[in-house]
Coordinates of C-alpha atoms in Angstrom, one line a residue:
X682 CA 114.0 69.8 132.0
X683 CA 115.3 73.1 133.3
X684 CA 112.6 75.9 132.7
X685 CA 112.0 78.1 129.5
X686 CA 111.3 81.6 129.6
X687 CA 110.2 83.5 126.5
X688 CA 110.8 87.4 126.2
X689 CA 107.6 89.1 125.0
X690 CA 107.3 92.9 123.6
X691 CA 104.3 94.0 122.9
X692 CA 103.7 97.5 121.0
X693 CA 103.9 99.5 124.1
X694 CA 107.7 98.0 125.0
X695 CA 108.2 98.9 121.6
X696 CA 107.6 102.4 121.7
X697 CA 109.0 102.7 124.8
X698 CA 112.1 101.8 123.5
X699 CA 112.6 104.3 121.0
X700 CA 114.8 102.9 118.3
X701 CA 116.9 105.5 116.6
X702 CA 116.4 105.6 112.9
X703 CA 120.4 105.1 112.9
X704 CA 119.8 101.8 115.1
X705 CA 117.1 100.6 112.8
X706 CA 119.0 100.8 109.9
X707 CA 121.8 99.2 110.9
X708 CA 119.9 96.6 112.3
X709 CA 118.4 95.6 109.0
X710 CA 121.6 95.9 106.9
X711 CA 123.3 93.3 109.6
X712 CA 121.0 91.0 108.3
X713 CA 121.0 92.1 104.5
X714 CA 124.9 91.4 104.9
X715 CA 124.6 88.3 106.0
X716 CA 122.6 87.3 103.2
X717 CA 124.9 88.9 100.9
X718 CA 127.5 86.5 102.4
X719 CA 125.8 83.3 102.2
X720 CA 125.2 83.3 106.3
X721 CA 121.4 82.9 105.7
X722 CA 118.2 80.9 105.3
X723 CA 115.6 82.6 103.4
X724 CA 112.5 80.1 102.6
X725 CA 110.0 81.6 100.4
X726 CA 106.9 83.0 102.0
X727 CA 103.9 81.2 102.3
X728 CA 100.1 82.6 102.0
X729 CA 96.9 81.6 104.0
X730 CA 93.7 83.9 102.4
X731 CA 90.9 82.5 104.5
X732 CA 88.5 83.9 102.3
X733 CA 88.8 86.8 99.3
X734 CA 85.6 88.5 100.8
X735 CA 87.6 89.6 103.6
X736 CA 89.9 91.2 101.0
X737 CA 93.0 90.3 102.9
X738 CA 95.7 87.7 103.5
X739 CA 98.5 86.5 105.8
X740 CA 101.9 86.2 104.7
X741 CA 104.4 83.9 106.3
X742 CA 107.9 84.5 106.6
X743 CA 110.6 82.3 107.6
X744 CA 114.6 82.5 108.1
X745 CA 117.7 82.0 109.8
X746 CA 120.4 84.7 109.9
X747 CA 123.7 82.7 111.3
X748 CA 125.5 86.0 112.7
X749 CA 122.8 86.4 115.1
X750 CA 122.2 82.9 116.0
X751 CA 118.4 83.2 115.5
X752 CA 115.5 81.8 113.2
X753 CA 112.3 83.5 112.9
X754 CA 109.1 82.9 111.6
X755 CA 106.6 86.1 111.1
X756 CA 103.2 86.2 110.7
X757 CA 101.3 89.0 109.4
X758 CA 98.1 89.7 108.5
X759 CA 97.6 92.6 105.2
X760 CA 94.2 93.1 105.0
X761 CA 93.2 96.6 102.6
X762 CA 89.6 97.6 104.0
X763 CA 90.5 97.2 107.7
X764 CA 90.7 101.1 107.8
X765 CA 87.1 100.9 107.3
X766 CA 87.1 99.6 110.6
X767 CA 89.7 102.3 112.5
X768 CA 92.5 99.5 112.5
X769 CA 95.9 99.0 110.5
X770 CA 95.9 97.1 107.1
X771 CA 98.9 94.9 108.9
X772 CA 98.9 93.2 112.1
X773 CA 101.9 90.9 112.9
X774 CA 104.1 88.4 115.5
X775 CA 107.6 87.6 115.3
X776 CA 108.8 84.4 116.8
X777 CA 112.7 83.8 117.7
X778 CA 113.9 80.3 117.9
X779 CA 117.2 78.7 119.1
X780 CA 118.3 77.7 115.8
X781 CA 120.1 74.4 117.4
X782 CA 117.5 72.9 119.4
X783 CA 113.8 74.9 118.1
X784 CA 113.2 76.3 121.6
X785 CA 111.3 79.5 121.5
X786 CA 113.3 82.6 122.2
X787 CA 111.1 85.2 122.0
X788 CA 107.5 86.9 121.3
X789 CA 106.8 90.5 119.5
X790 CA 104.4 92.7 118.2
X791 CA 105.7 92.3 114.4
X792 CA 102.8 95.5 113.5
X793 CA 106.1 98.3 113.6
X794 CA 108.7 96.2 112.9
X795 CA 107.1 95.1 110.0
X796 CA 106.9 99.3 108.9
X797 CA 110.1 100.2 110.2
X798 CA 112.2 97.1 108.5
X799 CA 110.5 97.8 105.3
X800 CA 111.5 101.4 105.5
X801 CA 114.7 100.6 106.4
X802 CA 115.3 98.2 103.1
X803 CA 113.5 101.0 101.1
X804 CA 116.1 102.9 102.4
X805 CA 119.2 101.5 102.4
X806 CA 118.5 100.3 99.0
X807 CA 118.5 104.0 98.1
X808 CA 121.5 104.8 99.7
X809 CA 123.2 102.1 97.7
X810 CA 120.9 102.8 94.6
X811 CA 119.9 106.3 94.7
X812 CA 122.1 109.7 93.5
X813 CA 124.0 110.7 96.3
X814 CA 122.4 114.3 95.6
X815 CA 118.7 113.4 95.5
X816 CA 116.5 115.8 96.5
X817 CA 113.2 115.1 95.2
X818 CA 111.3 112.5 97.2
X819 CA 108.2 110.8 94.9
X820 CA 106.1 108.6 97.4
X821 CA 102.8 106.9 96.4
X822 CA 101.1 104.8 99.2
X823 CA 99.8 106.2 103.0
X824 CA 100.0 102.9 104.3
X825 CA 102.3 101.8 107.6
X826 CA 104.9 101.2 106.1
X827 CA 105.0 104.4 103.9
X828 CA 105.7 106.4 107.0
X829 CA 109.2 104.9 107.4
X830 CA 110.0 104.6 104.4
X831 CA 109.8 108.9 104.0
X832 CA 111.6 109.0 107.5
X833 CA 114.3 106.7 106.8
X834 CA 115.2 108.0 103.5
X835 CA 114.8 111.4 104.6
X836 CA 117.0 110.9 107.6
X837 CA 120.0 109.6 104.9
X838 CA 119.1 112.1 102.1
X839 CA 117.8 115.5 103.9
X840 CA 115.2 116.0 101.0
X841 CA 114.5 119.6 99.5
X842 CA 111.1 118.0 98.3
X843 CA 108.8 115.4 99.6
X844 CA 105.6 114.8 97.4
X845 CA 102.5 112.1 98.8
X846 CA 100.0 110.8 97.0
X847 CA 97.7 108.4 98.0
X848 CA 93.7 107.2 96.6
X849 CA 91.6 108.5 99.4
X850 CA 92.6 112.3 100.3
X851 CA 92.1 111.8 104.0
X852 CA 94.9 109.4 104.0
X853 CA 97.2 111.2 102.2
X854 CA 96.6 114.7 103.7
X855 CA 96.7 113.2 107.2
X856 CA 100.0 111.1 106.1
X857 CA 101.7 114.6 104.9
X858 CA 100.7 116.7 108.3
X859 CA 102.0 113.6 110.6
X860 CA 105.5 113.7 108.4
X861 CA 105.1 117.5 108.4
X862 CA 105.2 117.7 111.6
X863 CA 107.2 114.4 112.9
X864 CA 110.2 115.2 109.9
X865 CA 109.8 118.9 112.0
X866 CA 113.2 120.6 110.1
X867 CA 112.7 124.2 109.1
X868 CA 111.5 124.3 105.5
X869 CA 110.7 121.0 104.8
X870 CA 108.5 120.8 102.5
X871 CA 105.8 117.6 102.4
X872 CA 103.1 117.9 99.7
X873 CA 99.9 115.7 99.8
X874 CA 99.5 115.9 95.8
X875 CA 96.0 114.6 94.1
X876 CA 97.7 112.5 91.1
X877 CA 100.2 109.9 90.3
X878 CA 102.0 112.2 87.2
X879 CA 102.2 115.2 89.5
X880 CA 103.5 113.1 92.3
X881 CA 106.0 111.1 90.2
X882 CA 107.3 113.6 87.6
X883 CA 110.7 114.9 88.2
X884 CA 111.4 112.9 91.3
X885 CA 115.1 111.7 92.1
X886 CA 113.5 108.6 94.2
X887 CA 110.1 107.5 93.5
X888 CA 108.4 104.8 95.9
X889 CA 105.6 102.8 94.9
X890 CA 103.6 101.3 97.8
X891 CA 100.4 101.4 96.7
X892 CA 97.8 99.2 97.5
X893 CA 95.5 97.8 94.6
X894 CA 93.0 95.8 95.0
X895 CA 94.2 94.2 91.5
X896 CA 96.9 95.3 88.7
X897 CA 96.8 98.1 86.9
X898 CA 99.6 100.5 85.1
X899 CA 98.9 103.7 86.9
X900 CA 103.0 104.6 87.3
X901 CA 103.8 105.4 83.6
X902 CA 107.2 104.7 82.7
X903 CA 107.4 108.1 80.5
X904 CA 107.0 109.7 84.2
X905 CA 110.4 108.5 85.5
X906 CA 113.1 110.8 85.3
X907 CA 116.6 109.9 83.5
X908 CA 118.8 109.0 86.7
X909 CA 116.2 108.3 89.2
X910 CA 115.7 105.5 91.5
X911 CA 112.6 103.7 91.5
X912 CA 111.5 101.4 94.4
X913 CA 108.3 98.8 93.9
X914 CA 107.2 97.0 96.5
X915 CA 103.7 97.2 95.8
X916 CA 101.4 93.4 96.6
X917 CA 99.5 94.2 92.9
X918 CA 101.6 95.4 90.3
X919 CA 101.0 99.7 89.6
X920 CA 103.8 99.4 86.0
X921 CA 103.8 99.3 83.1
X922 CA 105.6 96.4 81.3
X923 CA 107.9 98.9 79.9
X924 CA 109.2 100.2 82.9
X925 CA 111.8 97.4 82.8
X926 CA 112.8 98.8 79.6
X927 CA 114.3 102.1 80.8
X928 CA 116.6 100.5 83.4
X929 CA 120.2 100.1 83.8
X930 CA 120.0 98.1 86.6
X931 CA 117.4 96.0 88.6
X932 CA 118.2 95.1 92.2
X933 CA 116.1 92.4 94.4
X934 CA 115.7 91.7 98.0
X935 CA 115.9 87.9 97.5
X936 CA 115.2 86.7 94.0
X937 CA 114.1 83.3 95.5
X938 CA 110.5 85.4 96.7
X939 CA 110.7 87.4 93.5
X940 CA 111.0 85.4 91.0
X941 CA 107.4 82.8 92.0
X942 CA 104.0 83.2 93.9
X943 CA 101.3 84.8 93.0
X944 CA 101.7 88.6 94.3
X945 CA 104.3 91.4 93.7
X946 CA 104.7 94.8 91.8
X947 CA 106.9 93.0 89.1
X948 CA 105.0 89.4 89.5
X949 CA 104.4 90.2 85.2
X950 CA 107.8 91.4 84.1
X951 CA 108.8 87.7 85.6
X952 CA 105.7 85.9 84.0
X953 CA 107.1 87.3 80.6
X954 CA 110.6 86.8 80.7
X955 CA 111.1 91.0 81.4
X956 CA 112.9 90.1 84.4
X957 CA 115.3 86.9 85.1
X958 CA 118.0 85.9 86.2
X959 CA 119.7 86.4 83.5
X960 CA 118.6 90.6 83.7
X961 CA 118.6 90.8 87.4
X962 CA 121.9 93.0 88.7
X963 CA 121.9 91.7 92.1
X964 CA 120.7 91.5 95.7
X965 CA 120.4 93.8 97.9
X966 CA 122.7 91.8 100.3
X967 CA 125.3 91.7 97.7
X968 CA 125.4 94.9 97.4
X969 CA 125.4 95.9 100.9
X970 CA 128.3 93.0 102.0
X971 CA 130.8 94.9 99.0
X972 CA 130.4 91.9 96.3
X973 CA 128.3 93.4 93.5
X974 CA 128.4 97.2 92.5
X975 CA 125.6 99.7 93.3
X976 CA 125.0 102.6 91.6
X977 CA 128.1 103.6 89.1
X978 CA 127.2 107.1 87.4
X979 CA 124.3 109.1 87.8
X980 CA 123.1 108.4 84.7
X981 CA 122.0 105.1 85.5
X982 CA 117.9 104.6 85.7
X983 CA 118.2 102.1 88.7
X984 CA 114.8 99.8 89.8
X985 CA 114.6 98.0 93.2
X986 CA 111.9 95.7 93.9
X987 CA 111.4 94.4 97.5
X988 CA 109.1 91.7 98.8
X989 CA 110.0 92.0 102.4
X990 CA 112.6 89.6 104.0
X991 CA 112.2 87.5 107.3
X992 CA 115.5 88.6 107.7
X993 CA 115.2 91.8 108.1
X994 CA 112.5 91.2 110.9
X995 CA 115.0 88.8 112.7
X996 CA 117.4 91.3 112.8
X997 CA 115.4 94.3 114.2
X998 CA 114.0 92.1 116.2
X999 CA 116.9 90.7 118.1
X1000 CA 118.4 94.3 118.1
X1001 CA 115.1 95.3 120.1
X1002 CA 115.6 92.7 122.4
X1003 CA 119.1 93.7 123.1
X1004 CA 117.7 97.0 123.9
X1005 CA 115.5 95.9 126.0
X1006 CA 117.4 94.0 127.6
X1007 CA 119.4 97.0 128.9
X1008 CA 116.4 99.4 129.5
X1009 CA 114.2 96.8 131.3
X1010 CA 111.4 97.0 128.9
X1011 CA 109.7 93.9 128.5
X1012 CA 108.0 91.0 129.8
X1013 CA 109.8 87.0 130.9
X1014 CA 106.7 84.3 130.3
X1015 CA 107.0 80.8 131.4
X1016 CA 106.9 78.2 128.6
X1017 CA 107.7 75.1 130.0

Protein backbone atom coordinates (compact mmCIF):
# COMPACT_ATOMS: atom_id res chain seq x y z
CA UNK A 1 0.00 0.00 0.00
CA UNK A 2 1.56 3.30 -0.99
CA UNK A 3 1.70 5.73 2.11
CA UNK A 4 -1.14 8.08 3.46
CA UNK A 5 -0.47 11.40 4.70
CA UNK A 6 -3.16 13.39 6.46
CA UNK A 7 -3.01 17.42 6.47
CA UNK A 8 -3.64 18.63 10.03
CA UNK A 9 -4.46 22.48 11.01
CA UNK A 10 -4.62 23.21 14.25
CA UNK A 11 -5.98 26.75 15.64
CA UNK A 12 -2.70 28.35 15.32
CA UNK A 13 -2.42 27.42 11.18
CA UNK A 14 -5.78 28.78 11.29
CA UNK A 15 -5.10 32.09 12.40
CA UNK A 16 -2.23 32.22 10.60
CA UNK A 17 -3.94 31.97 7.69
CA UNK A 18 -6.17 34.84 7.93
CA UNK A 19 -9.26 34.13 5.88
CA UNK A 20 -10.85 37.20 4.44
CA UNK A 21 -14.42 37.60 5.43
CA UNK A 22 -14.95 37.72 1.45
CA UNK A 23 -13.17 34.19 1.27
CA UNK A 24 -15.22 32.79 4.09
CA UNK A 25 -18.36 33.65 2.71
CA UNK A 26 -17.89 32.42 -0.50
CA UNK A 27 -16.61 29.43 0.84
CA UNK A 28 -19.78 28.51 2.62
CA UNK A 29 -22.18 29.58 -0.15
CA UNK A 30 -20.08 26.95 -2.65
CA UNK A 31 -21.45 24.55 -0.54
CA UNK A 32 -25.02 26.03 0.20
CA UNK A 33 -25.19 25.91 -3.83
CA UNK A 34 -24.44 22.64 -4.12
CA UNK A 35 -27.08 21.67 -1.90
CA UNK A 36 -29.45 23.86 -3.57
CA UNK A 37 -28.62 21.82 -6.68
CA UNK A 38 -29.02 18.44 -5.47
CA UNK A 39 -24.91 17.81 -5.48
CA UNK A 40 -25.11 16.95 -1.72
CA UNK A 41 -25.36 14.44 1.16
CA UNK A 42 -26.66 15.93 4.26
CA UNK A 43 -27.37 13.03 7.01
CA UNK A 44 -29.09 14.37 10.03
CA UNK A 45 -26.94 15.05 12.99
CA UNK A 46 -26.52 12.83 15.68
CA UNK A 47 -26.18 13.64 19.62
CA UNK A 48 -23.97 11.84 22.35
CA UNK A 49 -24.83 13.79 26.07
CA UNK A 50 -22.62 11.75 28.28
CA UNK A 51 -24.26 12.97 31.13
CA UNK A 52 -26.95 16.18 31.64
CA UNK A 53 -24.79 17.21 34.90
CA UNK A 54 -22.21 18.27 32.66
CA UNK A 55 -24.81 20.51 31.01
CA UNK A 56 -23.39 19.92 27.54
CA UNK A 57 -23.50 17.77 24.46
CA UNK A 58 -21.72 16.69 21.26
CA UNK A 59 -23.26 17.14 18.03
CA UNK A 60 -22.26 15.07 14.97
CA UNK A 61 -22.39 16.18 11.62
CA UNK A 62 -21.98 14.37 8.47
CA UNK A 63 -21.90 15.18 4.56
CA UNK A 64 -20.73 15.02 1.22
CA UNK A 65 -20.62 18.03 -1.09
CA UNK A 66 -19.89 16.45 -4.82
CA UNK A 67 -18.23 19.83 -6.23
CA UNK A 68 -15.54 19.58 -3.90
CA UNK A 69 -15.01 15.93 -3.92
CA UNK A 70 -15.03 15.70 -0.11
CA UNK A 71 -17.11 14.07 2.83
CA UNK A 72 -16.81 15.21 6.30
CA UNK A 73 -17.76 14.31 9.52
CA UNK A 74 -17.55 17.07 12.48
CA UNK A 75 -17.53 16.71 15.93
CA UNK A 76 -18.17 19.23 18.32
CA UNK A 77 -18.63 19.55 21.71
CA UNK A 78 -21.40 22.68 23.13
CA UNK A 79 -21.11 22.62 26.54
CA UNK A 80 -22.94 26.15 28.37
CA UNK A 81 -20.94 26.43 31.84
CA UNK A 82 -17.48 25.73 30.36
CA UNK A 83 -16.95 29.63 30.71
CA UNK A 84 -17.00 28.86 34.27
CA UNK A 85 -13.91 27.19 33.65
CA UNK A 86 -12.08 30.12 31.17
CA UNK A 87 -12.78 27.76 28.10
CA UNK A 88 -15.14 28.09 24.89
CA UNK A 89 -18.77 26.60 25.15
CA UNK A 90 -17.62 24.73 21.62
CA UNK A 91 -14.74 22.67 20.98
CA UNK A 92 -14.60 20.86 17.58
CA UNK A 93 -12.60 18.46 14.67
CA UNK A 94 -13.36 18.24 11.10
CA UNK A 95 -12.40 15.19 9.27
CA UNK A 96 -12.06 15.11 5.26
CA UNK A 97 -12.43 11.87 3.51
CA UNK A 98 -11.89 10.68 -0.06
CA UNK A 99 -15.37 10.24 -0.88
CA UNK A 100 -14.46 7.11 -3.25
CA UNK A 101 -12.40 4.98 -1.28
CA UNK A 102 -13.02 6.50 2.84
CA UNK A 103 -9.31 7.37 3.18
CA UNK A 104 -8.73 10.21 5.53
CA UNK A 105 -7.85 13.47 3.83
CA UNK A 106 -7.50 15.72 6.48
CA UNK A 107 -7.54 16.86 10.26
CA UNK A 108 -8.72 20.50 11.81
CA UNK A 109 -9.47 22.46 14.64
CA UNK A 110 -13.36 22.67 13.79
CA UNK A 111 -13.53 25.40 17.27
CA UNK A 112 -13.49 28.67 14.45
CA UNK A 113 -14.71 27.13 11.62
CA UNK A 114 -17.53 26.10 13.49
CA UNK A 115 -18.08 30.37 14.40
CA UNK A 116 -17.04 31.55 11.20
CA UNK A 117 -19.37 29.03 9.00
CA UNK A 118 -22.23 29.82 11.18
CA UNK A 119 -21.67 33.50 10.67
CA UNK A 120 -21.28 33.12 7.31
CA UNK A 121 -24.89 31.17 6.87
CA UNK A 122 -26.30 33.94 9.31
CA UNK A 123 -25.10 36.03 6.80
CA UNK A 124 -25.62 35.19 3.56
CA UNK A 125 -29.05 34.23 4.62
CA UNK A 126 -29.49 38.02 5.23
CA UNK A 127 -28.19 39.11 2.17
CA UNK A 128 -30.67 36.86 0.44
CA UNK A 129 -33.39 37.53 3.18
CA UNK A 130 -32.72 40.77 4.68
CA UNK A 131 -33.70 44.62 3.16
CA UNK A 132 -31.08 45.66 1.12
CA UNK A 133 -31.05 49.00 3.28
CA UNK A 134 -30.80 47.45 6.78
CA UNK A 135 -29.28 49.37 9.13
CA UNK A 136 -30.21 48.35 12.50
CA UNK A 137 -28.43 45.25 13.66
CA UNK A 138 -30.50 43.29 16.80
CA UNK A 139 -28.11 40.54 18.12
CA UNK A 140 -28.86 38.50 21.30
CA UNK A 141 -26.13 35.85 22.30
CA UNK A 142 -22.13 36.54 23.23
CA UNK A 143 -21.26 33.20 22.31
CA UNK A 144 -18.47 32.13 19.52
CA UNK A 145 -20.27 32.19 17.03
CA UNK A 146 -22.07 35.52 17.72
CA UNK A 147 -18.90 37.26 16.93
CA UNK A 148 -19.09 36.37 13.24
CA UNK A 149 -22.14 36.52 12.76
CA UNK A 150 -21.94 40.73 13.67
CA UNK A 151 -18.73 40.72 11.47
CA UNK A 152 -20.05 39.04 8.53
CA UNK A 153 -23.22 40.76 8.35
CA UNK A 154 -21.67 43.92 9.09
CA UNK A 155 -19.06 43.47 6.41
CA UNK A 156 -22.26 42.95 3.64
CA UNK A 157 -24.57 45.54 5.30
CA UNK A 158 -22.18 48.53 6.84
CA UNK A 159 -24.69 48.85 9.86
CA UNK A 160 -25.61 52.45 11.27
CA UNK A 161 -26.58 50.48 14.46
CA UNK A 162 -25.39 47.42 16.22
CA UNK A 163 -27.20 46.52 19.51
CA UNK A 164 -25.83 43.27 22.00
CA UNK A 165 -27.43 41.79 24.49
CA UNK A 166 -26.48 38.99 26.32
CA UNK A 167 -27.56 37.32 30.27
CA UNK A 168 -24.32 37.91 32.01
CA UNK A 169 -23.08 41.70 31.53
CA UNK A 170 -19.46 40.72 31.46
CA UNK A 171 -20.14 38.88 28.29
CA UNK A 172 -21.90 41.20 26.60
CA UNK A 173 -19.91 44.29 27.47
CA UNK A 174 -16.68 42.54 26.67
CA UNK A 175 -18.44 41.04 23.26
CA UNK A 176 -19.41 44.89 22.28
CA UNK A 177 -15.67 46.50 23.13
CA UNK A 178 -13.96 43.34 21.09
CA UNK A 179 -16.47 44.28 17.96
CA UNK A 180 -16.01 47.89 18.85
CA UNK A 181 -12.79 47.84 18.34
CA UNK A 182 -12.23 44.71 15.71
CA UNK A 183 -15.41 46.35 13.38
CA UNK A 184 -12.82 49.70 13.96
CA UNK A 185 -14.86 52.08 11.19
CA UNK A 186 -15.37 55.69 12.29
CA UNK A 187 -18.76 55.98 14.01
CA UNK A 188 -19.69 52.62 14.42
CA UNK A 189 -21.73 52.33 16.85
CA UNK A 190 -21.99 48.82 19.06
CA UNK A 191 -24.25 48.93 22.08
CA UNK A 192 -24.01 46.26 24.93
CA UNK A 193 -27.88 46.87 25.91
CA UNK A 194 -29.31 45.15 29.40
CA UNK A 195 -32.78 43.75 27.82
CA UNK A 196 -34.19 41.68 25.14
CA UNK A 197 -37.15 44.51 24.15
CA UNK A 198 -34.48 47.27 24.08
CA UNK A 199 -32.19 45.10 22.02
CA UNK A 200 -34.80 43.83 19.63
CA UNK A 201 -37.20 46.71 19.10
CA UNK A 202 -36.90 48.53 15.84
CA UNK A 203 -34.16 46.30 14.46
CA UNK A 204 -34.00 45.65 10.53
CA UNK A 205 -32.10 42.07 11.39
CA UNK A 206 -32.57 40.58 14.65
CA UNK A 207 -30.33 37.41 15.58
CA UNK A 208 -31.20 35.07 18.19
CA UNK A 209 -28.34 32.95 19.52
CA UNK A 210 -29.01 32.61 22.82
CA UNK A 211 -28.13 30.01 24.96
CA UNK A 212 -30.97 28.52 27.40
CA UNK A 213 -30.45 26.19 29.46
CA UNK A 214 -34.31 25.18 28.52
CA UNK A 215 -37.26 26.99 26.50
CA UNK A 216 -38.68 29.91 27.17
CA UNK A 217 -40.47 32.96 25.03
CA UNK A 218 -38.17 35.71 25.95
CA UNK A 219 -38.15 37.23 22.05
CA UNK A 220 -41.80 38.59 21.83
CA UNK A 221 -43.15 38.54 18.60
CA UNK A 222 -44.89 42.13 19.17
CA UNK A 223 -41.03 43.18 19.30
CA UNK A 224 -40.33 42.50 15.56
CA UNK A 225 -40.52 45.13 13.26
CA UNK A 226 -42.86 45.03 10.01
CA UNK A 227 -40.03 44.17 7.26
CA UNK A 228 -37.44 42.76 9.36
CA UNK A 229 -35.45 39.72 9.14
CA UNK A 230 -35.26 37.41 11.93
CA UNK A 231 -32.65 34.68 12.21
CA UNK A 232 -33.01 31.67 15.07
CA UNK A 233 -30.60 29.51 15.51
CA UNK A 234 -30.79 29.18 19.11
CA UNK A 235 -30.20 24.99 20.67
CA UNK A 236 -33.60 25.82 23.16
CA UNK A 237 -36.16 27.69 21.63
CA UNK A 238 -36.31 31.88 22.92
CA UNK A 239 -40.14 32.44 20.67
CA UNK A 240 -43.04 32.65 21.01
CA UNK A 241 -45.44 30.32 19.11
CA UNK A 242 -46.75 33.25 17.43
CA UNK A 243 -43.78 34.40 15.91
CA UNK A 244 -44.57 32.04 12.95
CA UNK A 245 -47.62 33.98 12.69
CA UNK A 246 -46.19 37.31 11.45
CA UNK A 247 -44.20 35.84 8.69
CA UNK A 248 -44.28 35.97 5.06
CA UNK A 249 -41.71 33.64 4.48
CA UNK A 250 -39.77 30.94 6.47
CA UNK A 251 -36.38 29.79 5.12
CA UNK A 252 -34.36 26.58 6.43
CA UNK A 253 -30.79 25.45 6.20
CA UNK A 254 -31.86 21.79 5.53
CA UNK A 255 -35.35 20.90 6.54
CA UNK A 256 -34.12 17.26 6.95
CA UNK A 257 -32.23 18.61 10.63
CA UNK A 258 -35.22 20.95 11.14
CA UNK A 259 -38.00 19.32 10.85
CA UNK A 260 -36.87 16.07 13.94
CA UNK A 261 -34.54 15.68 16.98
CA UNK A 262 -34.87 16.95 20.05
CA UNK A 263 -33.20 20.60 20.04
CA UNK A 264 -33.75 23.77 17.92
CA UNK A 265 -35.16 27.39 18.30
CA UNK A 266 -38.35 26.29 16.22
CA UNK A 267 -38.20 22.46 17.52
CA UNK A 268 -42.24 23.60 18.87
CA UNK A 269 -43.54 25.37 15.84
CA UNK A 270 -42.75 21.73 14.17
CA UNK A 271 -44.11 19.67 17.10
CA UNK A 272 -47.50 21.61 16.43
CA UNK A 273 -47.89 21.75 12.97
CA UNK A 274 -46.72 25.81 12.98
CA UNK A 275 -44.04 24.89 10.66
CA UNK A 276 -44.05 22.06 7.68
CA UNK A 277 -43.43 21.40 4.80
CA UNK A 278 -46.28 22.53 3.56
CA UNK A 279 -45.36 26.37 5.18
CA UNK A 280 -41.69 26.19 4.71
CA UNK A 281 -40.51 28.73 1.59
CA UNK A 282 -37.37 27.08 0.95
CA UNK A 283 -33.72 26.31 1.64
CA UNK A 284 -31.18 28.31 1.98
CA UNK A 285 -29.35 26.39 -0.94
CA UNK A 286 -32.24 26.99 -3.18
CA UNK A 287 -32.21 30.23 -2.74
CA UNK A 288 -28.62 30.82 -3.12
CA UNK A 289 -28.27 28.36 -6.52
CA UNK A 290 -31.27 30.90 -8.25
CA UNK A 291 -34.27 28.21 -7.89
CA UNK A 292 -36.50 29.67 -5.20
CA UNK A 293 -37.04 33.51 -4.62
CA UNK A 294 -35.60 35.37 -1.69
CA UNK A 295 -36.86 38.33 -0.46
CA UNK A 296 -39.50 40.10 -2.95
CA UNK A 297 -40.65 43.56 -1.38
CA UNK A 298 -39.63 45.02 1.76
CA UNK A 299 -42.67 44.51 3.30
CA UNK A 300 -42.14 40.95 3.76
CA UNK A 301 -41.52 39.81 7.64
CA UNK A 302 -38.89 37.09 6.61
CA UNK A 303 -37.76 34.14 9.38
CA UNK A 304 -34.60 31.95 8.86
CA UNK A 305 -33.88 29.22 11.06
CA UNK A 306 -30.46 27.44 10.85
CA UNK A 307 -29.21 24.30 12.54
CA UNK A 308 -25.74 24.34 11.25
CA UNK A 309 -24.80 22.29 8.10
CA UNK A 310 -21.74 19.77 7.71
CA UNK A 311 -21.64 21.30 4.63
CA UNK A 312 -20.83 24.42 5.30
CA UNK A 313 -17.76 23.09 7.49
CA UNK A 314 -16.61 20.87 4.46
CA UNK A 315 -16.51 23.75 2.42
CA UNK A 316 -14.51 26.22 4.67
CA UNK A 317 -12.60 23.58 5.42
CA UNK A 318 -11.33 22.50 2.14
CA UNK A 319 -10.99 26.22 1.14
CA UNK A 320 -8.49 26.50 4.27
CA UNK A 321 -6.68 23.79 3.10
CA UNK A 322 -6.31 25.19 -0.29
CA UNK A 323 -4.84 28.12 1.40
CA UNK A 324 -2.73 26.53 3.09
CA UNK A 325 -1.62 24.78 0.75
CA UNK A 326 -0.18 27.87 -0.95
CA UNK A 327 1.07 29.66 2.27
CA UNK A 328 2.80 26.64 3.84
CA UNK A 329 0.80 26.58 6.85
CA UNK A 330 0.19 23.34 8.16
CA UNK A 331 1.36 20.11 9.18
CA UNK A 332 1.67 16.29 6.75
CA UNK A 333 1.11 13.21 9.47
CA UNK A 334 1.67 9.70 8.46
CA UNK A 335 -1.38 7.46 8.66
CA UNK A 336 -0.49 4.45 7.17
Amino acid sequence: MKPIYIDYLNALDIDALAMTDGEIIAAVEAGLVAQGKGQTVVEPRVHLEPDPSFHGHFNVLRGYVAPLDTAGVKIVGDYVDNYLHGLPSEFGILNLFDPRTGAPRAILDATVITDMRTGAVTAIGARHLARKNSKVLAHIGARGTAYWNVRLLDYLFDFDEIRVHSRRPESRDGFAARLSADLGKTGKTVTAVADWKSCIEGADIVVEASRLPEPQPLLKTEWIKPGALVVLYGTMSAVELSLTDIMQKIVVDDWGQCKGGKFGSLRAHVETGRLSEKTLHAELGQIAAGLKAGRESDAETILFWHRGLSLSDIALGKAMLAKAQVQGIGQRLRFA
